[in-house]
Short mmCIF file of C-alpha atoms in Angstrom, two decimals:
data_model
loop_
_atom_site.label_atom_id
_atom_site.label_comp_id
_atom_site.label_asym_id
_atom_site.label_seq_id
_atom_site.Cartn_x
_atom_site.Cartn_y
_atom_site.Cartn_z
CA MET A 484 -8.51 15.34 3.12
CA ILE A 485 -10.72 17.27 0.84
CA ALA A 486 -7.60 17.52 -1.66
CA GLU A 487 -7.17 13.56 -1.14
CA ALA A 488 -11.28 13.31 -1.95
CA GLN A 489 -11.04 15.37 -5.08
CA GLN A 490 -8.28 12.91 -6.45
CA GLY A 491 -10.06 9.92 -5.83
CA ALA A 492 -13.24 11.03 -7.89
CA GLU A 493 -10.52 12.35 -10.47
CA GLN A 494 -9.47 8.65 -10.70
CA VAL A 495 -13.35 8.06 -11.28
CA LYS A 496 -13.09 10.49 -13.81
CA LYS A 497 -10.20 8.30 -15.50
CA ILE A 498 -12.08 5.64 -15.53
CA VAL A 499 -15.34 6.79 -17.08
CA ARG A 500 -12.75 8.55 -19.71
CA ASP A 501 -10.96 4.50 -20.59
CA LEU A 502 -13.99 3.17 -21.11
CA LEU A 503 -15.18 6.40 -23.60
CA THR A 504 -11.96 6.51 -25.36
CA TYR A 505 -12.09 2.25 -26.22
CA SER A 506 -15.70 2.52 -27.61
CA ARG A 507 -15.26 5.64 -29.31
CA SER A 508 -13.81 6.04 -32.82
CA GLN A 509 -10.95 8.91 -33.71
CA PRO A 510 -8.39 9.24 -35.91
CA GLU A 511 -5.13 7.71 -34.76
CA GLN A 512 -2.38 9.40 -32.92
CA LEU A 513 0.88 7.71 -32.68
CA VAL A 514 2.25 8.47 -29.41
CA SER A 515 4.44 6.72 -26.72
CA VAL A 516 1.92 4.12 -24.99
CA ASP A 517 2.46 2.33 -21.46
CA VAL A 518 2.04 -1.12 -22.45
CA HIS A 519 1.15 -1.88 -18.76
CA GLU A 520 -1.28 0.47 -18.75
CA ALA A 521 -3.02 -0.25 -21.96
CA LEU A 522 -3.31 -3.91 -20.63
CA ASP A 523 -4.53 -3.02 -17.28
CA ILE A 524 -7.46 -1.52 -19.38
CA ALA A 525 -7.91 -4.08 -21.64
CA VAL A 526 -8.22 -6.38 -17.65
CA ASN A 527 -10.61 -4.50 -16.17
CA ILE A 528 -12.68 -4.31 -19.30
CA ALA A 529 -12.89 -7.63 -20.40
CA THR A 530 -12.53 -9.27 -16.56
CA ASN A 531 -16.19 -10.13 -16.71
CA GLN A 532 -15.16 -12.80 -19.93
CA PHE A 533 -12.83 -14.83 -18.29
CA LYS A 534 -13.50 -14.88 -14.04
CA TYR A 535 -15.56 -18.28 -14.54
CA ARG A 536 -13.40 -20.14 -16.86
CA ALA A 537 -9.75 -18.72 -15.88
CA HIS A 538 -7.19 -17.57 -13.63
CA LEU A 539 -4.76 -14.77 -14.66
CA VAL A 540 -1.61 -14.16 -14.16
CA ARG A 541 0.40 -10.99 -15.00
CA ASP A 542 4.10 -11.53 -15.59
CA TYR A 543 5.46 -7.87 -16.80
CA GLY A 544 8.81 -7.81 -17.72
CA TYR A 545 10.77 -3.84 -17.41
CA VAL A 546 9.99 -2.76 -21.66
CA PRO A 547 10.02 1.05 -22.99
CA GLY A 548 6.74 1.94 -24.04
CA VAL A 549 5.38 1.17 -27.54
CA VAL A 550 5.07 3.83 -30.50
CA ALA A 551 1.01 3.25 -31.27
CA ASP A 552 -2.39 4.53 -30.52
CA GLU A 553 -3.33 4.18 -26.42
CA SER A 554 -7.32 3.46 -27.73
CA ARG A 555 -6.46 1.15 -31.01
CA LEU A 556 -4.06 -1.21 -28.60
CA THR A 557 -6.46 -1.29 -25.69
CA GLN A 558 -8.86 -2.84 -28.21
CA VAL A 559 -6.66 -5.13 -29.68
CA LEU A 560 -5.27 -6.67 -26.00
CA VAL A 561 -9.14 -6.64 -24.93
CA ASN A 562 -9.72 -8.62 -28.32
CA LEU A 563 -6.86 -11.04 -27.38
CA ILE A 564 -8.17 -11.56 -23.87
CA VAL A 565 -11.70 -12.24 -25.03
CA ASN A 566 -10.30 -14.71 -27.41
CA ALA A 567 -7.98 -16.52 -25.01
CA ALA A 568 -11.09 -16.67 -22.33
CA GLN A 569 -13.61 -18.13 -25.39
CA ALA A 570 -11.10 -21.09 -25.96
CA ILE A 571 -11.49 -22.38 -22.05
CA PRO A 572 -14.74 -23.70 -21.05
CA GLU A 573 -15.92 -22.90 -17.77
CA ARG A 574 -14.29 -24.48 -15.49
CA ARG A 575 -16.91 -27.02 -14.07
CA GLU A 576 -16.82 -28.65 -17.86
CA TYR A 577 -12.69 -28.08 -18.65
CA GLY A 578 -11.81 -31.12 -16.17
CA LYS A 579 -8.99 -28.04 -14.88
CA GLU A 580 -7.91 -24.88 -13.90
CA GLY A 581 -7.96 -22.68 -17.07
CA LYS A 582 -4.82 -20.00 -17.23
CA ILE A 583 -4.14 -16.77 -19.08
CA THR A 584 -0.77 -15.23 -18.41
CA LEU A 585 -0.20 -11.39 -20.33
CA SER A 586 4.08 -11.27 -20.33
CA THR A 587 6.29 -8.61 -21.64
CA SER A 588 9.45 -8.68 -23.30
CA ILE A 589 12.00 -7.12 -25.07
CA ASP A 590 12.71 -9.16 -28.22
CA PRO A 591 16.52 -9.79 -29.30
CA ASP A 592 15.66 -6.82 -32.52
CA GLY A 593 14.52 -4.12 -29.54
CA ARG A 594 10.37 -4.71 -29.90
CA VAL A 595 8.40 -4.62 -27.22
CA ARG A 596 7.00 -8.24 -27.06
CA ILE A 597 2.92 -8.52 -25.12
CA THR A 598 1.93 -12.07 -25.31
CA VAL A 599 -1.24 -13.45 -24.91
CA GLU A 600 -1.20 -17.25 -23.70
CA ASP A 601 -4.01 -19.39 -22.37
CA ASN A 602 -4.07 -23.25 -22.06
CA GLY A 603 -7.34 -23.76 -23.52
CA LEU A 604 -8.54 -25.70 -26.42
CA GLY A 605 -5.71 -24.58 -28.91
CA MET A 606 -6.23 -24.92 -32.75
CA PRO A 607 -5.48 -27.32 -35.12
CA ASP A 608 -3.10 -26.22 -38.57
CA ALA A 609 -6.09 -25.95 -40.69
CA VAL A 610 -8.02 -23.10 -38.15
CA LYS A 611 -4.70 -21.43 -37.68
CA ALA A 612 -3.85 -20.72 -41.20
CA ARG A 613 -6.97 -18.88 -41.30
CA VAL A 614 -7.24 -16.83 -38.12
CA PHE A 615 -6.23 -13.72 -40.18
CA ASP A 616 -9.09 -14.00 -42.73
CA PRO A 617 -11.93 -11.31 -42.25
CA PHE A 618 -15.10 -13.20 -41.28
CA TYR A 619 -13.64 -17.05 -40.63
CA THR A 620 -14.69 -18.00 -37.26
CA THR A 621 -15.27 -21.35 -35.53
CA LYS A 622 -17.31 -19.94 -32.60
CA PRO A 623 -21.43 -19.79 -32.97
CA VAL A 624 -23.63 -18.32 -34.39
CA GLY A 625 -24.15 -15.13 -32.56
CA VAL A 626 -20.86 -14.86 -30.36
CA GLY A 627 -18.30 -14.08 -32.98
CA THR A 628 -18.40 -12.21 -36.38
CA GLY A 629 -14.53 -13.54 -37.53
CA LEU A 630 -13.46 -9.90 -38.06
CA GLY A 631 -11.51 -9.56 -34.31
CA LEU A 632 -8.47 -10.72 -35.38
CA SER A 633 -8.55 -9.57 -38.67
CA ILE A 634 -8.70 -5.82 -37.03
CA SER A 635 -6.52 -6.24 -34.57
CA ASN A 636 -3.81 -7.25 -37.69
CA ASN A 637 -4.68 -4.10 -39.67
CA ILE A 638 -4.04 -2.05 -36.45
CA ILE A 639 -0.82 -3.78 -35.43
CA ARG A 640 0.26 -3.32 -38.65
CA SER A 641 -0.56 0.10 -39.17
CA PHE A 642 1.46 0.85 -36.00
CA GLY A 643 4.41 -1.11 -37.80
CA GLY A 644 4.22 -4.08 -35.95
CA GLU A 645 3.20 -7.94 -36.29
CA ILE A 646 1.06 -10.19 -34.45
CA ARG A 647 2.38 -14.07 -33.88
CA ILE A 648 0.35 -16.66 -33.55
CA GLU A 649 1.37 -20.51 -31.94
CA SER A 650 -1.26 -22.88 -31.20
CA GLU A 651 -1.44 -26.45 -30.79
CA GLU A 652 -4.69 -28.22 -30.68
CA GLY A 653 -5.67 -29.42 -26.41
CA ARG A 654 -2.26 -27.62 -25.88
CA GLY A 655 -3.72 -24.07 -25.87
CA THR A 656 -2.56 -21.03 -27.84
CA ARG A 657 -0.41 -18.19 -27.26
CA VAL A 658 -0.18 -14.60 -29.22
CA SER A 659 2.45 -12.17 -29.80
CA VAL A 660 1.52 -8.50 -30.54
CA LEU A 661 5.76 -7.21 -31.05
CA LEU A 662 5.56 -2.88 -31.80
CA PRO A 663 8.46 -0.56 -31.85
CA ALA A 664 9.99 0.52 -29.28
CA ALA A 665 9.45 4.56 -28.45
CA PRO A 666 12.46 6.44 -27.25
CA GLU A 667 13.20 6.04 -23.77
CA VAL A 668 11.61 8.77 -21.24
CA SER A 669 13.54 9.29 -17.86
CA GLY A 670 11.02 8.23 -15.12
CA THR A 671 10.38 10.23 -12.74
CA TYR A 672 9.16 10.05 -8.59
CA ASP A 673 7.72 11.96 -6.40
CA ILE A 674 9.35 12.52 -2.61
CA VAL A 675 6.79 13.51 -0.06
CA GLU A 676 7.31 16.28 2.52
CA ASP A 677 11.34 15.76 2.31
CA GLU A 678 12.34 18.61 4.33
CA GLY A 679 14.27 18.50 7.45
CA ASP A 680 16.87 16.02 8.78
CA GLU A 681 18.67 13.71 6.46
CA ASP A 682 19.06 11.36 8.98
CA ARG A 683 15.22 10.69 8.77
CA ALA A 684 14.65 6.95 7.92
CA ARG A 685 13.03 6.54 3.96
CA VAL A 686 10.07 4.16 3.30
CA LEU A 687 8.81 3.64 -0.17
CA VAL A 688 5.36 3.34 -0.51
CA LEU A 689 3.99 1.86 -3.50
CA ASP A 690 0.17 1.79 -4.63
CA ARG A 691 -1.74 1.89 -8.12
CA ALA A 692 -4.02 4.92 -7.70
CA GLY A 693 -0.90 6.76 -6.29
CA GLN A 694 -2.54 8.28 -3.26
CA LEU A 695 -1.24 7.06 -0.43
CA GLY A 696 1.48 9.33 -0.19
CA ARG A 697 0.63 12.11 1.53
CA PRO A 698 -2.10 10.32 4.09
CA VAL A 699 1.07 7.98 5.32
CA ALA A 700 3.61 10.54 4.90
CA ARG A 701 1.26 12.21 7.73
CA MET A 702 0.70 9.50 10.06
CA LEU A 703 4.44 8.65 10.06
CA GLY A 704 5.04 11.95 11.54
CA PRO A 705 8.97 13.89 11.24
CA ARG A 706 10.60 10.78 11.94
CA TYR A 707 9.99 9.41 8.45
CA GLU A 708 10.78 10.62 4.51
CA VAL A 709 8.32 9.28 2.47
CA VAL A 710 9.29 8.34 -1.28
CA SER A 711 5.65 7.52 -3.10
CA LEU A 712 5.40 5.27 -6.62
CA ARG A 713 2.76 3.71 -8.38
CA LYS A 714 4.92 0.75 -10.23
CA GLY A 715 6.65 -1.72 -9.55
CA ARG A 716 9.53 -1.25 -11.75
CA ASP A 717 10.08 2.43 -10.74
CA ALA A 718 11.21 1.34 -7.39
CA PHE A 719 13.66 -0.95 -9.22
CA ALA A 720 14.67 1.28 -11.20
CA LEU A 721 15.15 3.83 -7.82
CA LEU A 722 17.05 0.50 -5.93
CA ASP A 723 18.63 0.22 -9.10
CA GLU A 724 20.09 3.55 -8.93
CA GLY A 725 21.37 2.99 -5.67
CA GLU A 726 18.80 4.93 -3.74
CA ARG A 727 18.34 4.85 0.03
CA ILE A 728 15.25 2.68 1.18
CA ASP A 729 15.06 1.47 4.88
CA ALA A 730 11.32 0.15 4.38
CA VAL A 731 9.03 -0.32 1.91
CA LEU A 732 5.07 -0.59 1.99
CA SER A 733 3.27 -1.77 -0.62
CA ASP A 734 -0.30 -2.16 -1.69
CA VAL A 735 -0.65 -5.87 -2.35
CA LYS A 736 -1.89 -4.94 -6.39
CA LEU A 737 0.00 -2.63 -8.61
CA LEU A 738 -0.59 -1.32 -12.00
CA ASP A 739 2.51 -3.30 -13.20
CA MET A 740 2.33 -6.53 -10.74
CA SER A 741 1.03 -8.15 -7.81
CA GLY A 742 2.66 -7.58 -4.39
CA MET A 743 4.45 -10.94 -4.55
CA GLU A 744 6.08 -10.01 -7.37
CA LEU A 745 7.07 -7.10 -6.12
CA HIS A 746 8.78 -8.79 -2.81
CA ARG A 747 10.22 -11.54 -5.39
CA GLY A 748 12.09 -8.82 -7.23
CA ILE A 749 13.56 -6.50 -4.40
CA SER A 750 14.88 -10.12 -3.32
CA ARG A 751 16.72 -9.65 -5.90
CA VAL A 752 17.44 -6.13 -6.29
CA ALA A 753 17.63 -5.28 -2.53
CA PRO A 754 18.02 -8.15 -0.44
CA HIS A 755 18.49 -6.04 2.97
CA LEU A 756 15.24 -4.52 2.61
CA ILE A 757 13.34 -8.31 2.17
CA GLY A 758 12.82 -8.00 6.26
CA ARG A 759 11.34 -4.62 5.85
CA VAL A 760 8.21 -5.18 3.32
CA ALA A 761 4.59 -4.47 4.71
CA PHE A 762 1.82 -5.00 2.56
CA ILE A 763 -1.69 -2.80 2.96
CA THR A 764 -4.99 -4.67 1.10
CA SER A 765 -8.81 -2.87 1.37
CA GLY A 766 -10.17 -5.96 0.70
CA ASP A 767 -8.03 -8.53 -2.52
CA PHE A 768 -9.05 -12.29 -1.76
CA ASP A 769 -6.54 -13.45 -4.16
CA GLU A 770 -4.43 -15.92 -2.91
#
């Protein structure tokens, strides 16, 4: 129990470190970056900007890491999410539900595509043609400097990537960030308390903090073997490899997708498990 409390404290430490990394100026270090982790950090930082304006949807695909500097990439993603939020008037003024969709996929040329799409006011062609110009902004005085997209474009170009913008006045905006994929590294997973009878039922436990595996293994006792993961796409990869799983116990929200998205994915890759999926929540009230 003390060890698990320490893990919780380490998680708090990581959150603070993420904020410091985001805010601190430091030399770029191009490494393999998990785009879903960068997106999730950006969402946490930008939540106040969109929570009264739009419903956020994560539609993450199975993508490799990208060659980038994590703090700089997070800066870009925060800027794009804030821009999307500011393009959507508050709900009582808009007359319809605002929506921001974050999605990831692999382009035909092998690059990783990160898309931030909103159903906001959109841009006329004259504005769209100047969005990367330094100091150009259509926002009121005191709201924007006109540097966000210009700086973001320079950052992404320094990673060997590009930003593309599609927008139509009155119909929203889609911003795509394309980055070179990093060399693929094999994923790993932990098998918790896996010694003993090979006939024991195997339970896959998924939670975003990665702290449920051992407590659940203790509660389930010697009759069960527990496999602990943090990401839905790692679970899909495990099932694709033919690993035997007898039941799934999942957090309502994971690092890379929602519980409902996990459920839909399992129905495709392991339909025999669909009646053996249970969810845990400590108080998430999303639909």
